Short mmCIF file of C-alpha atoms in Angstrom, two decimals:
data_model
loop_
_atom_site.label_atom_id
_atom_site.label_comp_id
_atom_site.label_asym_id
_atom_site.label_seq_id
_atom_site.Cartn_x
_atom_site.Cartn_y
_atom_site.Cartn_z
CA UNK X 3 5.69 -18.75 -9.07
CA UNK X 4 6.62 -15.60 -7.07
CA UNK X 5 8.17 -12.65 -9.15
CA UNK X 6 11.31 -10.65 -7.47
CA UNK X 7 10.19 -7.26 -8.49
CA UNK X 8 7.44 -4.85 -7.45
CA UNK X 9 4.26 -4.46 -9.07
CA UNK X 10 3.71 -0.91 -9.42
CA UNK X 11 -0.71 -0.05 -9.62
CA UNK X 12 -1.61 2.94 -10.44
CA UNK X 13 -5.30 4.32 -9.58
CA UNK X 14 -7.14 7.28 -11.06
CA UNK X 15 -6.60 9.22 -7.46
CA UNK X 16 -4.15 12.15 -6.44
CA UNK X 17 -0.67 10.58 -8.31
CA UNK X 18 2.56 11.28 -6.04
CA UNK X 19 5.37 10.32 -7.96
CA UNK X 20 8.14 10.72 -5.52
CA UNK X 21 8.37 6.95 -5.11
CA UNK X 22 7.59 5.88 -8.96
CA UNK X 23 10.40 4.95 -9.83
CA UNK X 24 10.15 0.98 -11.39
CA UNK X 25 13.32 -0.38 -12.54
CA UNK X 26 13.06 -3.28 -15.21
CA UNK X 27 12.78 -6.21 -13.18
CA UNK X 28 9.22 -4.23 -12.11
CA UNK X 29 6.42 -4.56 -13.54
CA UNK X 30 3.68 -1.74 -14.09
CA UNK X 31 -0.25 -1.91 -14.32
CA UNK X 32 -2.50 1.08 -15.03
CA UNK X 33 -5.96 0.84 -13.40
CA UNK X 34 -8.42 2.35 -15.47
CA UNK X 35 -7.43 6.14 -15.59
CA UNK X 36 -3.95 5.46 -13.96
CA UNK X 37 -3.00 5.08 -17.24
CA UNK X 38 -2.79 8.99 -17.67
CA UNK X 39 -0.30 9.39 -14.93
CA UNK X 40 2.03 6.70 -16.01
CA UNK X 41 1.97 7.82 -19.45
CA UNK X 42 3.17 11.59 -17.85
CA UNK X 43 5.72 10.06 -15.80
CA UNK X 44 7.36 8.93 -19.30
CA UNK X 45 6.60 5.12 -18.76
CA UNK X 46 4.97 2.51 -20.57
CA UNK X 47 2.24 0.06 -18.38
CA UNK X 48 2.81 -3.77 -18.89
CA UNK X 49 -0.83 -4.01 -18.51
CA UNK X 50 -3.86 -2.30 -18.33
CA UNK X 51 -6.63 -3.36 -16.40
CA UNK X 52 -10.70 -1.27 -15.87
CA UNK X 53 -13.61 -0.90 -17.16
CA UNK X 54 -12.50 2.65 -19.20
CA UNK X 55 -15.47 4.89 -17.73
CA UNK X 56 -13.12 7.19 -15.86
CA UNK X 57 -10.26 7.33 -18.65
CA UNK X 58 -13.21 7.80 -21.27
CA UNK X 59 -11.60 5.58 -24.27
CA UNK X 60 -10.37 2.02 -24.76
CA UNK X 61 -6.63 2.81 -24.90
CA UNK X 62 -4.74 0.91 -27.21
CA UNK X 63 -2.40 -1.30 -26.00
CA UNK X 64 -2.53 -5.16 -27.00
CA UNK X 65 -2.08 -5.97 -23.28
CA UNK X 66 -5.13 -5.19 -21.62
CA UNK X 67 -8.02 -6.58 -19.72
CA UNK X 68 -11.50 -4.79 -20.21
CA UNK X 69 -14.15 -5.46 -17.68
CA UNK X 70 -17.55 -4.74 -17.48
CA UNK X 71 -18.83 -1.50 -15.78
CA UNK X 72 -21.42 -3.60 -13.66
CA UNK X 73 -19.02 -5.63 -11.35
CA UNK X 74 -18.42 -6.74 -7.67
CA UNK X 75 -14.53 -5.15 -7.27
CA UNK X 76 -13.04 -1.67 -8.17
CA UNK X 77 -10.50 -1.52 -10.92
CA UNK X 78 -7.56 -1.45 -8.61
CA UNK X 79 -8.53 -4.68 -6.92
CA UNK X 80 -8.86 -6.12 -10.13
CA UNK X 81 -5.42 -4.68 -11.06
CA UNK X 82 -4.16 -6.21 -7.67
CA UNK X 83 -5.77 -9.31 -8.05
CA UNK X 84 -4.07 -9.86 -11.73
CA UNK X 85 -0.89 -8.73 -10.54
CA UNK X 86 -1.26 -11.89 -7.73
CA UNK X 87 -2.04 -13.99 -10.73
CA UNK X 88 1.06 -12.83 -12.27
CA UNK X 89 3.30 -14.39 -9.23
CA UNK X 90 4.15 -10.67 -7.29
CA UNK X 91 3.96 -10.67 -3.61
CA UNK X 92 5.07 -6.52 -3.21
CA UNK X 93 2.82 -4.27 -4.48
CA UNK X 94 3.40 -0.65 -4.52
CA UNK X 95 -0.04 1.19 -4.91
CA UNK X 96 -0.53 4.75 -6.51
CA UNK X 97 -3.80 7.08 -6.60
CA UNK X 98 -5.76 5.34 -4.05
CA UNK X 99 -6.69 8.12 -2.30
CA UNK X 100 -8.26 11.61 -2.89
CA UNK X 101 -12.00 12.05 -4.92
CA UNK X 102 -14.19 9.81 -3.84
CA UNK X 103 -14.06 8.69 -0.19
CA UNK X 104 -16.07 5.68 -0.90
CA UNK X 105 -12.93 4.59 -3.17
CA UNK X 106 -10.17 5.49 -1.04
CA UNK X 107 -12.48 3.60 1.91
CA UNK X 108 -12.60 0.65 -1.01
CA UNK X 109 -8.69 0.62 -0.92
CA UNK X 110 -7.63 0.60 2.63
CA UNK X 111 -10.18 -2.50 2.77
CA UNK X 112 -7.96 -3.85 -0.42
CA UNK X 113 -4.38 -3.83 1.62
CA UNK X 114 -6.28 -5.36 4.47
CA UNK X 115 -7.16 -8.25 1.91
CA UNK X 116 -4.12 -8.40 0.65
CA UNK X 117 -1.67 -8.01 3.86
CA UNK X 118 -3.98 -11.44 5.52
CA UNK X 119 -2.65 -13.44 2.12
CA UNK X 120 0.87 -12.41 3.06
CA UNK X 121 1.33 -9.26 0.77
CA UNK X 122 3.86 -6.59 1.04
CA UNK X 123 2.11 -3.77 0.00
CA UNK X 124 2.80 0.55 0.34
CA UNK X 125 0.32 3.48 -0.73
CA UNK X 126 1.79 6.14 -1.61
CA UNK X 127 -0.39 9.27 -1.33
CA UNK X 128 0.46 12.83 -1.95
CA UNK X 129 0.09 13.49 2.42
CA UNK X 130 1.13 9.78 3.27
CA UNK X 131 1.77 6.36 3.13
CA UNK X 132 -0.03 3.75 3.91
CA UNK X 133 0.04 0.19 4.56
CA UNK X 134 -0.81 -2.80 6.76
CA UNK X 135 0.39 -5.64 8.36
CA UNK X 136 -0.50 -8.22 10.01
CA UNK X 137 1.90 -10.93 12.52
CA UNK X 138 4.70 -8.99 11.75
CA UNK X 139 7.01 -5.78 12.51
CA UNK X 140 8.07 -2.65 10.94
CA UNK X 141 11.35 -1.10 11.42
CA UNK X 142 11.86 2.36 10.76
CA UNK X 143 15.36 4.10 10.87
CA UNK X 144 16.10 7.23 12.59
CA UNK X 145 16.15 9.38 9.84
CA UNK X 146 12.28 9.63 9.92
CA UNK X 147 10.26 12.41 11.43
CA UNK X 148 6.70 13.71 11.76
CA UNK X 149 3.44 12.11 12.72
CA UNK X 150 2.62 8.23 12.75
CA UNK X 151 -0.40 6.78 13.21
CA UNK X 152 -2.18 3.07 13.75
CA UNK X 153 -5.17 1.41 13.49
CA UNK X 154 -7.11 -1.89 13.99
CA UNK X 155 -8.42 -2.86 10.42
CA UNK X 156 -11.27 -4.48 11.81
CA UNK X 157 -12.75 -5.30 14.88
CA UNK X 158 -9.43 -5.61 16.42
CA UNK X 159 -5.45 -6.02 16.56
CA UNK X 160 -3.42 -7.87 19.30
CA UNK X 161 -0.05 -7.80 20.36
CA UNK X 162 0.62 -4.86 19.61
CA UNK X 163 3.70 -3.13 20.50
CA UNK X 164 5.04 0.34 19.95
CA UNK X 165 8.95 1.50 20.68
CA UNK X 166 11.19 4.07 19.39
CA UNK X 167 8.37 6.42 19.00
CA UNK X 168 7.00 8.98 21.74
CA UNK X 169 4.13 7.57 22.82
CA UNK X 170 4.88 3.34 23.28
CA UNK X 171 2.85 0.04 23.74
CA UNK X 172 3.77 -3.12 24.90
CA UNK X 173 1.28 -5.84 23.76
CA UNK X 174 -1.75 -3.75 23.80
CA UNK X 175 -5.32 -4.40 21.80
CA UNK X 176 -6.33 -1.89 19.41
CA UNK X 177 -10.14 -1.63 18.54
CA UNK X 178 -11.55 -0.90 15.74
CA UNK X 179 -14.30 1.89 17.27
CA UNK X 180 -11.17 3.72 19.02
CA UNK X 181 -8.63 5.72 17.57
CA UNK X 182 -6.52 5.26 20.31
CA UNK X 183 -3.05 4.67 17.68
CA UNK X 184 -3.55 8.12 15.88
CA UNK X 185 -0.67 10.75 16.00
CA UNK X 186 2.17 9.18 17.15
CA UNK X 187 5.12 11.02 16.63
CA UNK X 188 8.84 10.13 15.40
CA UNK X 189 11.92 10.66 17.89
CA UNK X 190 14.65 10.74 15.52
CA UNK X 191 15.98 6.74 17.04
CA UNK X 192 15.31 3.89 15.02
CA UNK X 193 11.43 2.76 15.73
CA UNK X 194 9.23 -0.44 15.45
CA UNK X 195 5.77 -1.65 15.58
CA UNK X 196 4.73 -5.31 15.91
CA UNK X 197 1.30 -6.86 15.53
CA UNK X 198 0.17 -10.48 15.76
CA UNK X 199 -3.52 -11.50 15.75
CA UNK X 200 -5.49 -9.08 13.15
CA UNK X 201 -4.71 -6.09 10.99
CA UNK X 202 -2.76 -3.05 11.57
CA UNK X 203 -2.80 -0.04 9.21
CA UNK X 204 0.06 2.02 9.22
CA UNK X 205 -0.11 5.46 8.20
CA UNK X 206 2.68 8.32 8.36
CA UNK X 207 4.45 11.18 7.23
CA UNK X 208 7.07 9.97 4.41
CA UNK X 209 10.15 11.15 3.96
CA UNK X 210 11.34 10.63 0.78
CA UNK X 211 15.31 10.32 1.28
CA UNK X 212 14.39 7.12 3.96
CA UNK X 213 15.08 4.11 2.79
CA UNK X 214 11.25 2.26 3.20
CA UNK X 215 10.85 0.53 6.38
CA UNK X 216 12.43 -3.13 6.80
CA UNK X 217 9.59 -5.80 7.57
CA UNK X 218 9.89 -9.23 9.12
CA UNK X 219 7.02 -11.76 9.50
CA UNK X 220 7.10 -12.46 13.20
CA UNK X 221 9.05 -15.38 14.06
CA UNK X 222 11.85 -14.91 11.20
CA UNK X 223 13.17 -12.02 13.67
CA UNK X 224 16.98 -12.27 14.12
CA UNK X 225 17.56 -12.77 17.28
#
């Protein structure tokens, strides 16, 4: 049964808390040492999910799920994959990136995962946010600004289009060996970018005050 608030994750990464802010329809889980920055931020996690190397103890909280060091997915996907279990279909990820690059690499292959079984789901990162899509757009209002990039996920994305931004597409392929999507810039008009076949990640500049981008699964467009 789907759940109408955000899951809020939070990873042992660099913690930018400009956009942690769960209301109480949301639900929190700290992965692993996550749990430090959520604690800081004055909140309480619903759930705690990791194996406890990083954080160092076994906190103590009755709701939590231990897992063995030894195991095939990082603690965030495991923190993902029980907040799926739990019915949410937006996730809002924190301290995915920064420290290990194998980890933050781990992640962005995580939202790709997660955007191809229909997930909504934002990094926040102290320089960025991230996230990816796939047979959908994103609409940004005008009030955004900086740099904006894309990228094929994998081997490649189709259909994709770019307006409202100062360099556009119009049903282009992106390839995974080409970085042919990185810094695009914002125009100060409203801006979009569509992708059908394959997955796109997303990456730009936030700006806090913005309202987070509007995103319809192609097809549902209003025409």
């Amino acid at each position: 049964m789907s759940q109408t608030g955000i899951c809020y994750i939070v990873g042992g990464g660099d913690f930018d808390a400009s956009r942690f802010f769960p209301g109480e329809e949301d639900y929190i889980i700290a992965a692993d040492s996550g749990l430090v920055y959520i604690e800081e931020a004055g909140y309480s996690p619903n759930l705690i999910v990791g194996d406890f190397d990083s954080l160092g103890y076994r906190p103590k909280y009755k709701n939590l799920i231990c897992h063995p060091a030894e195991k095939d997915d990082t603690d965030l996907a495991l923190a993902a994959a029980a907040a799926l279990d739990k019915g949410y279909d937006t996730l809002y990820l924190f301290g995915v990136s920064g420290g290990r690059l194998d980890h933050t690499l781990a992640n962005l292959q995580l939202i790709t995962n997660l955007a191809q079984k229909g997930i909504e789901v934002y990094c926040f990162c102290p320089d960025c946010t991230i996230t990816a899509v796939t047979q959908s757009t994103l609409c940004f209002t005008e009030d955004y600004s900086g740099i904006i990039s894309v990228f094929a996920a994998a081997d490649k994305a189709e259909e994709v289009t770019l307006q409202g931004l100062k360099y556009s597409l119009e049903n282009a392929v992106l390839k995974g060996n080409r970085a042919l999507g990185v810094s695009n810039e914002f125009i100060g008009v409203p801006a979009s970018i569509s992708v059908g076949e394959g997955v796109l990640w997303i990456v730009w500049q936030d700006v806090t005050g913005c309202k987070l981008p509007n995103r319809m699964r192609i097809g549902d467009e209003i025409s």
